[in-house]
Every structure is written in structure tokens, then in C-alpha cells.
Short mmCIF file of C-alpha atoms in Angstrom, two decimals:
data_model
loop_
_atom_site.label_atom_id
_atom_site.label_comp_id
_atom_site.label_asym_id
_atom_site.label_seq_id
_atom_site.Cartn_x
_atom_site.Cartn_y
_atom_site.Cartn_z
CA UNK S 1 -15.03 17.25 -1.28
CA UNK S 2 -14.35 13.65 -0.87
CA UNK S 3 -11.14 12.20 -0.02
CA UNK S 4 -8.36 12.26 -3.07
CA UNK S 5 -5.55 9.74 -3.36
CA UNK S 6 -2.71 11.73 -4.88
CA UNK S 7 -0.13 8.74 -4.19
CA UNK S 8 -1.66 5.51 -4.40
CA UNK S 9 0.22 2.18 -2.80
CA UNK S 10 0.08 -0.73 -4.89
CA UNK S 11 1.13 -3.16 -2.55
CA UNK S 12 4.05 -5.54 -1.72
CA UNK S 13 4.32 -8.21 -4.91
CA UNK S 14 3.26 -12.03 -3.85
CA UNK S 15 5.60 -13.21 -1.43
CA UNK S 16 8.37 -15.83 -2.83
CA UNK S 17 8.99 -17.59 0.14
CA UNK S 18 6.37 -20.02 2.03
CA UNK S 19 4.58 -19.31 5.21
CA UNK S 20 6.57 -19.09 8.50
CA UNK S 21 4.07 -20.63 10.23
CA UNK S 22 4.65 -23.93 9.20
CA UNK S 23 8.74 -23.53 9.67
CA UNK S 24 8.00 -22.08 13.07
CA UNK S 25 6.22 -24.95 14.51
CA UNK S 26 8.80 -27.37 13.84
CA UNK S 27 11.48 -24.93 15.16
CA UNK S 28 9.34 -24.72 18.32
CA UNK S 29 8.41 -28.79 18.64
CA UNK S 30 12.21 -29.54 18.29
CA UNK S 31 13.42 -26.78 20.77
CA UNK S 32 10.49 -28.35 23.31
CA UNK S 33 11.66 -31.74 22.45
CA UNK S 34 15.71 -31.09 22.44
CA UNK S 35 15.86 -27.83 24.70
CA UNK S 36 19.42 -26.42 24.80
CA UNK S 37 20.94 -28.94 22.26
CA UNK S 38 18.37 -27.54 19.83
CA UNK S 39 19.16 -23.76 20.56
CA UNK S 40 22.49 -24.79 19.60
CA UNK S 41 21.68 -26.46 16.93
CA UNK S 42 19.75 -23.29 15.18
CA UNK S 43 22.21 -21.03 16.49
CA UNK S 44 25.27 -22.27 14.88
CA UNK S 45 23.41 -23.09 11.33
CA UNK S 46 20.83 -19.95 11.42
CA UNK S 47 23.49 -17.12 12.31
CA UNK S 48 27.19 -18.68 12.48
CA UNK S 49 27.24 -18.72 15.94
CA UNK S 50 29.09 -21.88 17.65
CA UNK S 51 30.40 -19.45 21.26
CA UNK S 52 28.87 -19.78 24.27
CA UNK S 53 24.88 -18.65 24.27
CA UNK S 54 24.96 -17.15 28.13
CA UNK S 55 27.12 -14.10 27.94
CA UNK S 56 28.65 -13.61 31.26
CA UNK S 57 29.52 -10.45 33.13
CA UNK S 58 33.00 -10.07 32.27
CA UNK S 59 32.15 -10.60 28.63
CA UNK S 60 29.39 -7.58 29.25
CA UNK S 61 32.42 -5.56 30.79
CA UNK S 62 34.68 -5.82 27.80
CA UNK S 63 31.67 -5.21 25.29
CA UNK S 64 31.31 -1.90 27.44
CA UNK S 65 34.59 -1.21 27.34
CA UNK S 66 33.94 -1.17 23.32
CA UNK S 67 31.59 1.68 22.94
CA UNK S 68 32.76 4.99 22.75
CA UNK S 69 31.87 7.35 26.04
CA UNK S 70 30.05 9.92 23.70
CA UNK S 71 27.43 7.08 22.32
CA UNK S 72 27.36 5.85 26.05
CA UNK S 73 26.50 9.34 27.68
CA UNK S 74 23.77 9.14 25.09
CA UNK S 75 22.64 5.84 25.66
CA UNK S 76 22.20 7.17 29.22
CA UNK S 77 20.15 9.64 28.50
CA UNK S 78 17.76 7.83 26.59
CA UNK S 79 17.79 5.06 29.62
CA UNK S 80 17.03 7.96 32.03
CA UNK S 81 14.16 9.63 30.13
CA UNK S 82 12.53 5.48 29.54
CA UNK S 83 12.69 4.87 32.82
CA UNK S 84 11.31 7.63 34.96
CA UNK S 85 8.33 7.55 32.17
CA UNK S 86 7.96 3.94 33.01
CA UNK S 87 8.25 4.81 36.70
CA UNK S 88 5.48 7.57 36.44
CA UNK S 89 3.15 4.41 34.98
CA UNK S 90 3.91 2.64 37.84
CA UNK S 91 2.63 4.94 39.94
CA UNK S 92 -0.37 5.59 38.09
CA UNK S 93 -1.01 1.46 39.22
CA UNK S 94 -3.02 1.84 42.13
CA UNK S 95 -3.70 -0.67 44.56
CA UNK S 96 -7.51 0.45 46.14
CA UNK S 97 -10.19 -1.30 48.30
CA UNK S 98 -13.56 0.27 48.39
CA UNK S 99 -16.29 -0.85 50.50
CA UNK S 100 -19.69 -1.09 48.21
CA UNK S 101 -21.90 -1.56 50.65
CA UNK S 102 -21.82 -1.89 54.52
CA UNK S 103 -19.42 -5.30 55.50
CA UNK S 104 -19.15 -5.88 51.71
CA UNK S 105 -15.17 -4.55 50.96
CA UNK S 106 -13.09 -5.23 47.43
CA UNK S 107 -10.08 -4.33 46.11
CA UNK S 108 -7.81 -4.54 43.27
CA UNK S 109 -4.29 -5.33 43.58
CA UNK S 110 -1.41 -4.89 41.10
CA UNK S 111 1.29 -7.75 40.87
CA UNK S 112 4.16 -7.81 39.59
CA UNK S 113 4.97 -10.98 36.88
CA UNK S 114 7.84 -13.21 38.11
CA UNK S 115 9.89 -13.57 35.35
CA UNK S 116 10.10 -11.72 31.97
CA UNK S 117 12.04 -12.35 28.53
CA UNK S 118 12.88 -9.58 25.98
CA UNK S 119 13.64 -9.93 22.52
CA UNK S 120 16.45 -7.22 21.30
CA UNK S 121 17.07 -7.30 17.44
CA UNK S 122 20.44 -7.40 16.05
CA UNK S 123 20.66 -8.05 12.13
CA UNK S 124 20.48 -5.87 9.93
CA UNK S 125 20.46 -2.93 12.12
CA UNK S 126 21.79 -2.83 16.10
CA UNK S 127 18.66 -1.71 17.70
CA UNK S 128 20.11 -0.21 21.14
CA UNK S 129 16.94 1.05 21.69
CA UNK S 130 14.71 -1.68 22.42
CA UNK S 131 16.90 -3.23 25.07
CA UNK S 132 16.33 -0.11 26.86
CA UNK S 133 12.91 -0.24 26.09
CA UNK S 134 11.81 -3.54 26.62
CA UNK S 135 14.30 -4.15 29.88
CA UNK S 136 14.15 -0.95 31.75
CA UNK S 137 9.81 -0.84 31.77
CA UNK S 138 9.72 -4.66 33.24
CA UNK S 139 12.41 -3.28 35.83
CA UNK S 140 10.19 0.13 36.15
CA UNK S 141 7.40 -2.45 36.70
CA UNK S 142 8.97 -4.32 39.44
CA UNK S 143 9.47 -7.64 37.80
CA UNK S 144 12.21 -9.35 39.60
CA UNK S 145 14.31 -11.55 36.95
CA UNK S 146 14.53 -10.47 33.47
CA UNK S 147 16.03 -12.30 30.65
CA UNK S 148 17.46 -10.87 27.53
CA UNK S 149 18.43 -12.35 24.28
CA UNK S 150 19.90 -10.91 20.61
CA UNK S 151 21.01 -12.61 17.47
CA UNK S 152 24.96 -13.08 17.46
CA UNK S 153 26.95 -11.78 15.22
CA UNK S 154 29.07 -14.97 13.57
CA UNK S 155 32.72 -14.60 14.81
CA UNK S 156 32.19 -11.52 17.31
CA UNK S 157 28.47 -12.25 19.63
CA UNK S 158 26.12 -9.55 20.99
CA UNK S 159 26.92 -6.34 19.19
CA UNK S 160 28.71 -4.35 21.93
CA UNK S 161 26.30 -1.37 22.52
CA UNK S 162 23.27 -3.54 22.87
CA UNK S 163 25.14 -5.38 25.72
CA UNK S 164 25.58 -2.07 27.07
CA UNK S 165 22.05 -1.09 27.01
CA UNK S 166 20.91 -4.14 28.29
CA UNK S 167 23.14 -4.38 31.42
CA UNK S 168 22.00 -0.81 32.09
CA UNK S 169 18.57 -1.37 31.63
CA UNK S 170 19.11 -4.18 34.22
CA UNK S 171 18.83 -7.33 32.46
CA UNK S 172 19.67 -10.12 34.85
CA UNK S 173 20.63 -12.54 32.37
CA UNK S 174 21.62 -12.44 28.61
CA UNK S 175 21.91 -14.43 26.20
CA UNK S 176 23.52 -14.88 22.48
CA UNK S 177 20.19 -16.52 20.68
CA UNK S 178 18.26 -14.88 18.34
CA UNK S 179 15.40 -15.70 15.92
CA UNK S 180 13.06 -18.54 17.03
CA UNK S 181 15.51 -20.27 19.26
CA UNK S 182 16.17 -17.18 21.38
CA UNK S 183 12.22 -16.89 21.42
CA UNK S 184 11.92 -20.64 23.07
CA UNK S 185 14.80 -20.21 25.12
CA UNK S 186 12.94 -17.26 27.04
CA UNK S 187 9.62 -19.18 26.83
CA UNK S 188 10.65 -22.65 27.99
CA UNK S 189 13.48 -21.17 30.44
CA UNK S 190 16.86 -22.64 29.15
CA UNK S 191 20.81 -21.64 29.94
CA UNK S 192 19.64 -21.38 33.51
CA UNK S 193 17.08 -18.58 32.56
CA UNK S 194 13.90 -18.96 34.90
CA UNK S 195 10.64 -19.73 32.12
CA UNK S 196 9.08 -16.38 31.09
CA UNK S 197 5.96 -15.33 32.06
CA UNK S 198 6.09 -12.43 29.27
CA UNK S 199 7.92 -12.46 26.01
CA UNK S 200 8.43 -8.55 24.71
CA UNK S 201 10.24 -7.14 21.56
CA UNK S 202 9.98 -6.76 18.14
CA UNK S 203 11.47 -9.39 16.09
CA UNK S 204 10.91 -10.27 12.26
CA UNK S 205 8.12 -12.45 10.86
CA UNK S 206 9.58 -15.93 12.53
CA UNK S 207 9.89 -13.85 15.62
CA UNK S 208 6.38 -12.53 15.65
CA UNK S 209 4.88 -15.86 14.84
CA UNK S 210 7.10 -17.77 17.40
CA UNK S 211 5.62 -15.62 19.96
CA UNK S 212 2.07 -15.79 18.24
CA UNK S 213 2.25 -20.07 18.52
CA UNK S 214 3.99 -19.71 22.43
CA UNK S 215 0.75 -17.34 23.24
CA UNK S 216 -1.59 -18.60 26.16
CA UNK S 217 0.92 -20.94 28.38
CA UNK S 218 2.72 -17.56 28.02
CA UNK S 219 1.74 -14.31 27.60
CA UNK S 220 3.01 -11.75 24.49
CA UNK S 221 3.38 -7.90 24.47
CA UNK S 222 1.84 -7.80 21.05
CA UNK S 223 1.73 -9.88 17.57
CA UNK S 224 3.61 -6.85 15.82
CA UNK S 225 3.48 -6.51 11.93
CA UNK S 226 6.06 -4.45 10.16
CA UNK S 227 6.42 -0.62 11.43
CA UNK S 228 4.37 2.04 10.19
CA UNK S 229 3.45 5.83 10.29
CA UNK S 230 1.33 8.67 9.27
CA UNK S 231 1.66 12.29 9.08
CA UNK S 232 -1.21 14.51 9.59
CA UNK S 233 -0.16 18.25 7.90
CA UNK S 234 -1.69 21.13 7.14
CA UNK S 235 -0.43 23.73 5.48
CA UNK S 236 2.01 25.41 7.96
CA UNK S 237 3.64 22.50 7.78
CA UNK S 238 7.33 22.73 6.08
CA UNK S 239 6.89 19.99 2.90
CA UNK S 240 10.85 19.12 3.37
CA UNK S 241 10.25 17.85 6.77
CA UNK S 242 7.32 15.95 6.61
CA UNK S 243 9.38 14.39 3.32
CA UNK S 244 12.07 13.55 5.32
CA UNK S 245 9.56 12.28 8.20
CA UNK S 246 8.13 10.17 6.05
CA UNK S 247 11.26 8.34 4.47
CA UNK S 248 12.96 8.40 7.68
CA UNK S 249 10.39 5.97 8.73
CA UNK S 250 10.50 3.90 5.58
CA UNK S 251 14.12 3.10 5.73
CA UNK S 252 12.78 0.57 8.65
CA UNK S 253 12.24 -1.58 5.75
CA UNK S 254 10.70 -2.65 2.07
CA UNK S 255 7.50 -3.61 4.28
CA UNK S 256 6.68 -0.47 6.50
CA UNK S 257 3.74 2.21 4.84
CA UNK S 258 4.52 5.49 5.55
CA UNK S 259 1.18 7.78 4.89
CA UNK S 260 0.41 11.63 4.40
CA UNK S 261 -2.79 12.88 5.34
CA UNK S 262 -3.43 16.61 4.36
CA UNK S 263 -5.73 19.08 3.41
CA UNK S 264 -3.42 21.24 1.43
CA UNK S 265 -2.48 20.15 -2.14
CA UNK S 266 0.48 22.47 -2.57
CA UNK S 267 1.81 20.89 0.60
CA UNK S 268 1.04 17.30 -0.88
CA UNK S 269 2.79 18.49 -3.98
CA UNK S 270 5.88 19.79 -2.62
CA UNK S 271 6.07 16.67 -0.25
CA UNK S 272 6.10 14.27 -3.47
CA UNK S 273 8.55 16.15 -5.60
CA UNK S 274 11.04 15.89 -2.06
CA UNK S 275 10.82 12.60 -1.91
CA UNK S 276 12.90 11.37 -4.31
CA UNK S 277 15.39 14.01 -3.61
CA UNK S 278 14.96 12.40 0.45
CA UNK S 279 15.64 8.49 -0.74
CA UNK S 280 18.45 9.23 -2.78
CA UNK S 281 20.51 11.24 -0.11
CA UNK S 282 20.30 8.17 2.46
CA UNK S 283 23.22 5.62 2.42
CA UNK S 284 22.65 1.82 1.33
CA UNK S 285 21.01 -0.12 2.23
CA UNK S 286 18.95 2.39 4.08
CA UNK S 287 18.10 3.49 0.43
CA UNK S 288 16.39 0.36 -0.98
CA UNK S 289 14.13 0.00 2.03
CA UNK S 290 12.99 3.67 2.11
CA UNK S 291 12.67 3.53 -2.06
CA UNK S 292 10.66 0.06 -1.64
CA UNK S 293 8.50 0.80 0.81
CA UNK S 294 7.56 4.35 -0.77
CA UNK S 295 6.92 2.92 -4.12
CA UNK S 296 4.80 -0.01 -2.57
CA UNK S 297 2.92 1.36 0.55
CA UNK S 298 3.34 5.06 0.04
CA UNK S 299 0.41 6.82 0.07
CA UNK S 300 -0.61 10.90 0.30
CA UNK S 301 -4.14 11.35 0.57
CA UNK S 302 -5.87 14.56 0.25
CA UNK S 303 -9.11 15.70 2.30
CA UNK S 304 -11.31 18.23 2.90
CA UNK S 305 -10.82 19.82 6.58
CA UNK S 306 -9.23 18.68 9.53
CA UNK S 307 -11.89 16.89 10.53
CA UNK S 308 -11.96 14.44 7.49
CA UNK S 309 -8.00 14.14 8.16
CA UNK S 310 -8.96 12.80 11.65
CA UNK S 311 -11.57 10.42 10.97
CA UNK S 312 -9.01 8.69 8.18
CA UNK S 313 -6.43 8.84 10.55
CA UNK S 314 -8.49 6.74 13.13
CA UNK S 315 -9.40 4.93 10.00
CA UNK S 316 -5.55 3.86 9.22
CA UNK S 317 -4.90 3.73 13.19
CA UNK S 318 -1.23 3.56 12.46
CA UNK S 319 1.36 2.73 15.11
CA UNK S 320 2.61 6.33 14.73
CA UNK S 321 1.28 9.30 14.32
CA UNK S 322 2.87 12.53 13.60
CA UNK S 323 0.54 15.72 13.59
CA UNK S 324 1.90 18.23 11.98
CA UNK S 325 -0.59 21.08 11.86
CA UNK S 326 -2.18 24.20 13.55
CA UNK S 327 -3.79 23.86 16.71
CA UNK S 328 -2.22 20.76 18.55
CA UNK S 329 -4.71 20.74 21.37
CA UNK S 330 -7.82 20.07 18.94
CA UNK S 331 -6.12 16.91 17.41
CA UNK S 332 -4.85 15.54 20.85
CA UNK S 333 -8.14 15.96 22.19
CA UNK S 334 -10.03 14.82 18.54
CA UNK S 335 -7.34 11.69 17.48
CA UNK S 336 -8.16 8.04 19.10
CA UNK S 337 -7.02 5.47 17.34
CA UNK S 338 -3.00 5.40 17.48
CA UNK S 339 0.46 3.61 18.98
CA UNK S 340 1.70 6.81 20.20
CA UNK S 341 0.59 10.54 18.92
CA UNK S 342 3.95 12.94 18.40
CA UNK S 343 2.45 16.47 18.06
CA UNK S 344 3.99 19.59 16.17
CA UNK S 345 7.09 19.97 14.04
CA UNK S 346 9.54 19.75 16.67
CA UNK S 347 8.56 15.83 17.55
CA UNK S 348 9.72 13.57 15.21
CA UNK S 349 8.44 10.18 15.51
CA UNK S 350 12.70 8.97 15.62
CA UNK S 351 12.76 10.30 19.12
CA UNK S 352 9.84 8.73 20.30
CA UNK S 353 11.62 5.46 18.52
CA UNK S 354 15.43 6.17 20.27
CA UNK S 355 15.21 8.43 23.45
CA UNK S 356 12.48 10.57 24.39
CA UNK S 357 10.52 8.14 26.77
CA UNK S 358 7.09 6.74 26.24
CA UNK S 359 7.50 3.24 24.65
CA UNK S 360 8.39 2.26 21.28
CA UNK S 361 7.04 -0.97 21.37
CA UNK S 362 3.87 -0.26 19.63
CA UNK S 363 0.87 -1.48 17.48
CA UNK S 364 0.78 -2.27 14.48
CA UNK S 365 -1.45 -2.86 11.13
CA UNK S 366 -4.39 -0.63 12.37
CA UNK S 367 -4.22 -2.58 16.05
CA UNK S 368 -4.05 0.18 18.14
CA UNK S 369 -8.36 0.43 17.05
CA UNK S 370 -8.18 -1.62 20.30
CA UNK S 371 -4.53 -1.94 22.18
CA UNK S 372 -1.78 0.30 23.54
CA UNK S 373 1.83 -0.15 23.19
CA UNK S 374 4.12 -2.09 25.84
CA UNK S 375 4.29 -0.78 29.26
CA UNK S 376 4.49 -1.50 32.80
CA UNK S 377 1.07 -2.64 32.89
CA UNK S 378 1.84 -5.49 30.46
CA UNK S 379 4.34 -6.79 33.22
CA UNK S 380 1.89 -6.61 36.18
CA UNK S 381 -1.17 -8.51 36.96
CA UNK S 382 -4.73 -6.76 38.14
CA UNK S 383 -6.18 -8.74 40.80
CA UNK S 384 -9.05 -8.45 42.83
CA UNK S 385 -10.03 -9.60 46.15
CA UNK S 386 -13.16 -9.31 48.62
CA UNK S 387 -13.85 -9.67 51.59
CA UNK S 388 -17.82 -10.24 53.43
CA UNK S 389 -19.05 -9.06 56.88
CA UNK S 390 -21.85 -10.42 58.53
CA UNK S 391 -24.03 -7.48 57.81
CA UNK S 392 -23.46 -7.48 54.02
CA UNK S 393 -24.35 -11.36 53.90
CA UNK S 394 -28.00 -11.68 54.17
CA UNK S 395 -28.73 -9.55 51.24
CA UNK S 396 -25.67 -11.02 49.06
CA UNK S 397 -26.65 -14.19 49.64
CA UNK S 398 -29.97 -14.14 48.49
CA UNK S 399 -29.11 -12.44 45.53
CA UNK S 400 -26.15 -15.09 45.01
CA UNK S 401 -28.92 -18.15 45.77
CA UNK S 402 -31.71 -16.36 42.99
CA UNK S 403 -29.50 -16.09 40.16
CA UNK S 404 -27.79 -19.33 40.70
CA UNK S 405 -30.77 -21.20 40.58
CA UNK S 406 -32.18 -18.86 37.81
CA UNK S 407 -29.26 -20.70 36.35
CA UNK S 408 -29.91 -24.04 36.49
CA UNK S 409 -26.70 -23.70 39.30
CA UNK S 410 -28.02 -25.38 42.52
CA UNK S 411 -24.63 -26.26 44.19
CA UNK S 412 -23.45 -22.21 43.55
CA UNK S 413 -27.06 -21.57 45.62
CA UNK S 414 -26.21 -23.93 48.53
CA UNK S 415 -22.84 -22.21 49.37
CA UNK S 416 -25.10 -19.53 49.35
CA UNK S 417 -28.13 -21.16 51.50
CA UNK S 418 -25.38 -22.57 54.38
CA UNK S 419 -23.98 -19.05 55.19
CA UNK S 420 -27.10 -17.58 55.48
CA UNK S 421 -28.72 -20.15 57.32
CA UNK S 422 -24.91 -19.51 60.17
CA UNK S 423 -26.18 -16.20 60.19
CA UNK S 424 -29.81 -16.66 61.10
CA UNK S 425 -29.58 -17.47 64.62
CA UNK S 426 -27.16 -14.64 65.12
CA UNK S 427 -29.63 -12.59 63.30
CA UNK S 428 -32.50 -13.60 65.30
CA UNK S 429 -30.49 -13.09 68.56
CA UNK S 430 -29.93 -9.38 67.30
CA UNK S 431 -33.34 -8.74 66.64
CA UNK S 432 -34.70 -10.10 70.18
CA UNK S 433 -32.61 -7.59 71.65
#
């Protein structure tokens, strides 16, 4: 049987508005140019805000006192799961030396980055999560001043909550930019922030391409597209909740796909007459995004066995994937292209996105084929040293002069030639004895 598309997506219409590539680089050559006048500037016209951009700690302290205690024992636990996952990475780091042959010793060691800068959205939705996220994992990693910045909110600032996750997480400094400006600010170190060395978080399209231009002087977590996710179900699977699954992760917005891979077409069927049932029960404007995206990237597509489920899967490498299906062991050990796997009913990709630990800054548009998601080891550096005794040198020195010179490289060979020729006497002396 070859593969069936039962739901088909017929993609987003043309966009309307222009490229943000073009409006992004003048953002960025004016906020290089001006510096904090310029953040100002784009603060006060792009989102209302004219208050002060660094937020200070008693201003965190009266946000706190704003959220509720429940929401805040929550936020708590989701810190406290984050963070000891983030932990165990770091001590899957290893610093090593190994000796490879006799007086010839290397080693890797694993660095910490200076100074990092984490992007926490605020529109539409208050996304509490990735300030714990982003901030807690470059603490977990040992990086020693963090930076955090979110879009104000005209007339009131940081939405309270996210203040309270970052200050938790352990942000050392915050401040009240978001969109492009708050993306320079971290990258070219204004408000008294030290320059970045990292810039993490997802962000909308000016956000993604402001860190796609700032790549190289510093370095990125990711270029992140909008969400996405796929189910994998078989038929034990329960069609309501891979329905709901599906347009929970849809209500991200009008641009996130949301696929069904199965190879049961009563399951298929039941799943696509819930769905409508699904959208209309969610509030606005939750609603419009879920019933957008479904009608334009939706897709359920029907194969033969498990096996042709996998290999699309890999195919689609989506930033989530959800298997829901008999026999979770096979598909761990089967599944390789993916953000982050959630297997069996009971792991919904929402608690992978709010509290249940691993990262949920992940890739996007089929890029995990050949990256991970954000973790500690985006925040450290692997270096490697070595180290030469005299009995390792004759025979690495010869092969250093060969292939230099092989090269067309005579200066490499000489540095080569006058350590060998140091050692010969020595040599000689050892061997007359």
C-alpha cells in the first residue's frame, strides 16, 4: 500500500506584507548606529512603551507580589523539573584527557560562555515558560551573567508572571524591550547589560531574522520557524485525544502544521470528524489560529505499517513528536529525526512545552534532520588542548614535517624540523648509554 493523504494542506495564501529582512536590517544598522536612544525610539512607537527599559528589583518584587501563590507554586514546579534536567546535561559534559600515545596527552575541556541574552515573548500570549526555559539551562550551564528581555505591555511593562519566572530562573538583568530592539540590546550589550555571547528564545519572524542577521559576531540557539507537531497513532490510540493533541498545538498560531500519521483509517476518520467539534470548543482567539492552521497545514496521512509511519515521520522531522501507539520501545529505538519524542498517551506534547523538563526550545521546519533543541551545551564551549613529551616528538614531528610539505606548507615543516633537531642530541645521548 502506498502512503494515502486523507487531509491534504493547501498551504498558507501569499503573504501580504513584504519581507522582514529588509525592515530588520535597518532596525539593526540604526540600533548599532544610535544604541540606547534607538531602543527607545522602537520601543515607544513599536509597543507603547515610553517607562524605563531596565526593570529593577523592586519593580520585580511588586510584579511578584501580583501573581497568585497557586500559579506561583506551579511555576515552581515547572522551574524545579527544567533545572535538575538541565543539571543532569551538565553533568553528562565531561572534561577528559587521554594520552594517545606515550608523551603525546589531549584533552577536551568544557567552558562555560560569559554572558548570555534570552528572548521571552510577551504579545499575544504571556509565555512563562520560556523564561524558565531559556534562563534556568544557561544558569544549569554555569554561565555567569544572563540577560533577559520581553515586549512591554503599553501602560503596565513586563507581564507580572514572566518577571516572576525570570527572577527565579536567575536572570541577572531584565529588561522591558521586545521585538528587534530587545534582540540588539542583548547582542550589542546596552542598559548596562554586558554584550551577549548567545542570543536564545523564540520570537516572531523579525525576531528570528534579527537573530539570523546578528549570527557569527554572536552566536544563536536556532533560526526557529513557526511551531509544529506530529502524531504517530495506531489504532489503540483514543481518536478524541489525538484530536485534541493536534489542535492544542495549532492554537500556537495560523502558521504552525499539525500532522497525523497512522495506519488505521477508522482512527484517521474519527480524528477528522473531532476536529471541528475540538476548534470550536476553544475560546478566541485561540479559535482562529487552531481553525487556520488546520485548514492550511493540516494534514492526516495514512500508511501501511509502522514502519512506513516511521520513515515519513523522519521524513517530516517535526519539532514534536507525539507517538501514540503500541509498543513504545520499538519507535524510541526506530524514530531519528525529531525536536523532542513524547511517547504514549499519557505525554502530551503541552507538558513537554510548560513543565515537564527537557527543553522546549526546539527545531523547527524539518531541522532537527541535523540539530537538537537548546540546552546546556549551546551555552558552553568544547575545547581541546595537548600537550607533547619528548618521547612522543620524534615520530610526531616527522609526520607533522611530511604532510606539511606534501602541502606545499614549508614554514608548518620547520616548526616541525627545529624541535626535532632540540631533541637529537638528547636522543643520541640516550642511545650511547
Amino acid at each position: 500500500m502506498s502512503i494515502v493523504i486523507l487531509k491534504s494542506a493547501p498551504g498558507l495564501p501569499a503573504a501580504a506584507q513584504g519581507d522582514a529582512s529588509d525592515v530588520v536590517q535597518l532596525m539593526l544598522a540604526r540600533l548599532k548606529l544610535e544604541g540606547e536612544a534607538a531602543a527607545r525610539h522602537y520601543a515607544a512607537r513599536l509597543d507603547g512603551w515610553t517607562g524605563e527599559i531596565v526593570v529593577t528589583p523592586d519593580e520585580v518584587a511588586r510584579a511578584c507580589e501580583q501573581v497568585p501563590e497557586e500559579l506561583k507554586t506551579q511555576i515552581r514546579y515547572a522551574h524545579d523539573n527544567i533545572r535538575r534536567f538541565a543539571e543532569a546535561q551538565r553533568a553528562s559534559a565531561l572534561d577528559f584527557q587521554t594520552e594517545l600515545r606515550p608523551g603525546l596527552i589531549a584533552g577536551q575541556k568544557q567552558i562555560p560562555l560569559s554572558a548570555a541574552g534570552a528572548y521571552v515573548p510577551g504579545g499575544r500570549y504571556a509565555h512563562i515558560a520560556s523564561a524558565l526555559m531559556t534562563i534556568t539551562t544557561a544558569r544549569a550551564a554555569g554561565v555567569p551573567q544572563i540577560t533577559a528581555v520581553s515586549p512591554p505591555q503599553a501602560g503596565r511593562g513586563i507581564h507580572p508572571a514572566i518577571l516572576y519566572a525570570m527572577s527565579l530562573a536567575g536572570a541577572d538583568r531584565i529588561l522591558a524591550l521586545g521585538g528587534v530592539q530587545g534582540v540588539a540590546a542583548l547582542a550589542f550589550g546596552l542598559f548596562g547589560a554586558p554584550p551577549a555571547d548567545i542570543l536564545v528564545g523564540p520570537g516572531n519572524q523579525f525576531v528570528a531574522e534579527a537573530k539570523r542577521q546578528l549570527f557569527g559576531p554572536v552566536g544563536i540557539d536556532m533560526f526557529a520557524g513557526p511551531t509544529d507537531s506530529l502524531v504517530i497513532a495506531d489504532a489503540t490510540a483514543d481518536p478524541l485525544t489525538v484530536a485534541w493533541d493536534l489542535v492544542g498545538q495549532a492554537e500556537h498560531g495560523y502558521n504552525s502544521p499539525v500532522w497525523l500519521v497512522t495506519d488505521d483509517r477508522r482512527l484517521a476518520d474519527a480524528v477528522l470528524a473531532h476536529i471541528p467539534a475540538c476548534v470550536a470548543d476553544l475560546p478566541e482567539p485561540n479559535r482562529s489560529s487552531a481553525q487556520a492552521a488546520w485548514d492550511a497545514l493540516g494534514e492526516v496521512i495514512l500508511c501501511a505499517d509502522r514502519e512506513e509511519m516511521a520513515a515519513t515521520a523522519d521524513r517530516y522531522a517535526p519539532e514534536h513528536l507525539h507517538v501514540q501507539a503500541a509498543d513504545l520501545g520499538w519507535w524510541r529505538s526506530r524514530l531519528s529525526a525529531y525536536g523532542s519524542l513524547f511517547l504514549g498517551e499519557l505525554t502530551t506534547v503541552a507538558f513537554g512545552d510548560k513543565a515537564s523538563g527537557p527543553n522546549h526550545v526546539l527545531p523547527t521546519s524539518g531541522a532537527a534532520r541535523y540539530t537538537g533543541g537548546l540546552s546546556v551545551h549551546k551555552f558552553l564551549k568544547t575545547v581541546t588542548w595537548q600537550q607533547v613529551e619528548p618521547q612522543a616528538l620524534p615520530d610526531l614531528a616527522r609526520a607533522t614535517a611530511a604532510i606539511s610539505r606534501a602541502e606545499g606548507m614549508e614554514g608548518h615543516a620547520r616548526t616541525a624540523d627545529i624541535r626535532l633537531d632540540k631533541l637529537r642530541p638528547a636522543l643520541r645521548q640516550v642511545g650511547n648509554g
